[in-house]
Amino acid sequence: MRAMVFEVVGKPLVLKDLPIPQPESGQLLIRVHACGICRTDLHIIDGELREPKLPLVPGHQVVGRIAGIGEGVHGFREDERVGIPWLGGTCGGCAYCRGNRENLCDSPRFTGYQADGGFAEYAVADHRFCFPIPEGYPDLQAAPLLCAGLIGYRSLVMAGEGQRLGIYGFGAAAHIVTQVARWQGREIYAFTKAGDVEGQRFARQMEAVWAGEAGELPPSELDAAIIFAPAGELVPQALRAVGRGGTVVCGGIHMSDIPSFPYDLLWGERVLRSVANLTRQDGAEFLALAPRVPVRTEVQTFDLEEANEALASLRRGTIRGAGVLLVHDETKGE
Ligand SMILES: [Zn+2]
Ligand SMILES: [Zn+2]
């Protein structure tokens, strides 16, 4: 099978011909149709996340059809369309797992990090962590739901129920969260990098009530803000934009250092928190919610071999909505 492989930090992914993996006990073999790209993939390739298996097939927003079933798998059938998310496995026994917080597991296995992911024609995954993909979502539109959607949704829940919600960094997760929050009757205030006129236009098209630069203050005080951009200087800026009792959620897995800031910005019972990974419960809730909104993902498509170009576009911030690798186009037959 063709696979785009991460071998050395800071070097581009390499196109390789690998054997098709065989499903072990409890695993599904999935023929990959589409795999979303994510900021986390950049953090892995750049060496900011330090524990990847090497060599590694990245990619943790995998949509495809079941092509093989290992022993002891229940509840899935051959040819069913499924998704593999970032959370690929947990220990099941630690205090976090037993306390319904498996996203914080002591020894987790993450897809496209500790296990090979979806930048390849086939992938295997523990069936207990795979999700059926809702009908009505084409492969390309479904892929971003699996991380941008899930982590975005968890961030939105953690942000609380306030009416005025700021979003810093208007990419894949933001454009999904905006649709859910609007459906809930909330207002979105979008913050982009200085000069990112295109990003602000996109945010207004997604019906943000206001879009501006990250350093600006919004026209009214926010109830909460979610930071998706990996820039620590956004933390004091977001704290400045939320009112007393407001929550600022950091939705990314890695962020540059947060500069020191006056305690005044946190005073007034403002809350600063991160969101880590996902639980299977988040997945089940969000994948049931998405068709009801309905969430419509905007995607920019790349071929599997263009994974490096896709990641470069993500880094430059030029992808509108979500970037997705099209690995196997089922609509074109074999
Ligand atoms: Zn991700
Ligand atoms: Zn655990």
Coordinates of N, CA and C and ligand atoms in Angstrom, one line a residue, residues 90-94 97 105-106, ligand 2:
T90 N -7.0 3.0 25.3 CA -6.7 3.5 26.7 C -6.4 2.2 27.5
C91 N -5.9 2.4 28.7 CA -5.6 1.2 29.5 C -6.8 0.6 30.2
G92 N -7.9 1.4 30.4 CA -9.1 0.9 31.0 C -9.0 0.7 32.5
G93 N -7.8 0.8 33.1 CA -7.7 0.4 34.5 C -7.3 1.6 35.4
C94 N -6.7 2.6 34.8 CA -6.2 3.7 35.7 C -7.4 4.5 36.3
C97 N -9.4 6.4 33.7 CA -10.3 5.6 32.9 C -11.5 5.1 33.7
C105 N -6.2 9.4 30.3 CA -5.7 8.1 30.7 C -4.1 8.1 30.9
D106 N -3.6 7.4 31.9 CA -2.2 7.3 32.2 C -1.4 6.7 31.0
Ligands
ZN2 ZN -6.2 4.6 31.6

